[in-house]
Amino acid sequence: MISKPILTLDDAKKIAAAAEAEALRNAWRVVIAVVDDGGHLLYLQRNHDTQFGSVEIAIKKARAAVAFQKPTKVADDAVLNGRLVHLVLPGALPAEGGIPLMHNDQIIGGLGVSGVRSPEDGQIAQAGAAALG
């Protein structure tokens, strides 16, 4: 039998706290979503004054990062370079801000951030993912 690491709720809270700290440092209002390796929502945080439309986008960014095992920026860059197929791939979201969460080269979940410009969402997500060490 194979064993694998899992993302715990405590891990998700730690990741979200690091992402929130980056957002607060820049006075950015965002939604932060953490999903497990199956794309199931584990933790969600929304600043009280962040647009509610960002809730679903943050979740979709986190799920896309797990589904494609790549940051959502990869699809964003592909579209900007003319690879329009990324606009219709099921579950793809070509907007920066989704990052796969890794442990020992295995995907254990995904982090999605939405609420500001895509590069800023990506900056916040990177800060959150870095909390895993």
PDB file of N, CA, C and O in Angstrom, residues 19 21 49 70 87 94 96 101 106 111 117 123 127 129:
ATOM      1  N   ALA A  19      -1.180  34.018   3.475  1.00  0.00           N
ATOM      2  CA  ALA A  19      -1.742  34.737   2.329  1.00  0.00           C
ATOM      3  C   ALA A  19      -2.434  36.019   2.798  1.00  0.00           C
ATOM      4  O   ALA A  19      -2.264  37.089   2.196  1.00  0.00           O
ATOM      5  N   ALA A  21      -1.789  37.767   5.443  1.00  0.00           N
ATOM      6  CA  ALA A  21      -0.779  38.740   5.875  1.00  0.00           C
ATOM      7  C   ALA A  21      -0.243  39.525   4.672  1.00  0.00           C
ATOM      8  O   ALA A  21      -0.061  40.746   4.754  1.00  0.00           O
ATOM      9  N   ASP A  49     -15.417  43.059   3.275  1.00  0.00           N
ATOM     10  CA  ASP A  49     -15.810  43.995   2.223  1.00  0.00           C
ATOM     11  C   ASP A  49     -15.298  43.610   0.839  1.00  0.00           C
ATOM     12  O   ASP A  49     -15.250  44.428  -0.060  1.00  0.00           O
ATOM     13  N   LYS A  70      -0.618  22.547 -11.965  1.00  0.00           N
ATOM     14  CA  LYS A  70       0.189  23.702 -12.361  1.00  0.00           C
ATOM     15  C   LYS A  70      -0.467  24.961 -11.813  1.00  0.00           C
ATOM     16  O   LYS A  70      -1.687  24.998 -11.636  1.00  0.00           O
ATOM     17  N   LEU A  87      -9.019  28.371 -22.972  1.00  0.00           N
ATOM     18  CA  LEU A  87     -10.267  29.032 -22.605  1.00  0.00           C
ATOM     19  C   LEU A  87     -11.428  28.059 -22.477  1.00  0.00           C
ATOM     20  O   LEU A  87     -12.434  28.369 -21.846  1.00  0.00           O
ATOM     21  N   PRO A  94      -7.821  30.497 -16.786  1.00  0.00           N
ATOM     22  CA  PRO A  94      -6.616  31.224 -17.179  1.00  0.00           C
ATOM     23  C   PRO A  94      -6.532  32.607 -16.532  1.00  0.00           C
ATOM     24  O   PRO A  94      -6.725  33.636 -17.169  1.00  0.00           O
ATOM     25  N   GLU A  96      -4.155  34.330 -13.126  1.00  0.00           N
ATOM     26  CA  GLU A  96      -3.182  34.079 -12.066  1.00  0.00           C
ATOM     27  C   GLU A  96      -3.862  34.114 -10.696  1.00  0.00           C
ATOM     28  O   GLU A  96      -4.838  34.827 -10.492  1.00  0.00           O
ATOM     29  N   LEU A 101      -0.499  23.089  -4.060  1.00  0.00           N
ATOM     30  CA  LEU A 101       0.244  22.992  -2.801  1.00  0.00           C
ATOM     31  C   LEU A 101       0.974  21.659  -2.801  1.00  0.00           C
ATOM     32  O   LEU A 101       0.360  20.611  -3.019  1.00  0.00           O
ATOM     33  N   GLN A 106       4.695  15.993  -4.122  1.00  0.00           N
ATOM     34  CA  GLN A 106       3.335  15.475  -4.309  1.00  0.00           C
ATOM     35  C   GLN A 106       2.338  16.605  -4.073  1.00  0.00           C
ATOM     36  O   GLN A 106       2.494  17.393  -3.136  1.00  0.00           O
ATOM     37  N   LEU A 111      -4.395  26.261  -3.635  1.00  0.00           N
ATOM     38  CA  LEU A 111      -4.709  27.551  -3.032  1.00  0.00           C
ATOM     39  C   LEU A 111      -5.189  28.479  -4.133  1.00  0.00           C
ATOM     40  O   LEU A 111      -4.558  28.560  -5.193  1.00  0.00           O
ATOM     41  N   ARG A 117      -6.153  42.465  -8.896  1.00  0.00           N
ATOM     42  CA  ARG A 117      -5.654  42.111 -10.227  1.00  0.00           C
ATOM     43  C   ARG A 117      -4.960  40.752 -10.171  1.00  0.00           C
ATOM     44  O   ARG A 117      -4.397  40.380  -9.148  1.00  0.00           O
ATOM     45  N   GLN A 123       0.621  36.981  -6.306  1.00  0.00           N
ATOM     46  CA  GLN A 123       1.584  37.354  -5.261  1.00  0.00           C
ATOM     47  C   GLN A 123       1.102  36.871  -3.890  1.00  0.00           C
ATOM     48  O   GLN A 123       1.885  36.321  -3.119  1.00  0.00           O
ATOM     49  N   ALA A 127       2.719  33.796  -1.432  1.00  0.00           N
ATOM     50  CA  ALA A 127       3.027  33.997  -0.017  1.00  0.00           C
ATOM     51  C   ALA A 127       2.365  32.920   0.835  1.00  0.00           C
ATOM     52  O   ALA A 127       2.953  32.396   1.781  1.00  0.00           O
ATOM     53  N   ALA A 129       1.417  29.830  -0.189  1.00  0.00           N
ATOM     54  CA  ALA A 129       2.032  28.536  -0.476  1.00  0.00           C
ATOM     55  C   ALA A 129       3.391  28.404   0.197  1.00  0.00           C
ATOM     56  O   ALA A 129       3.779  27.315   0.628  1.00  0.00           O
TER      57      ALA A 129
END
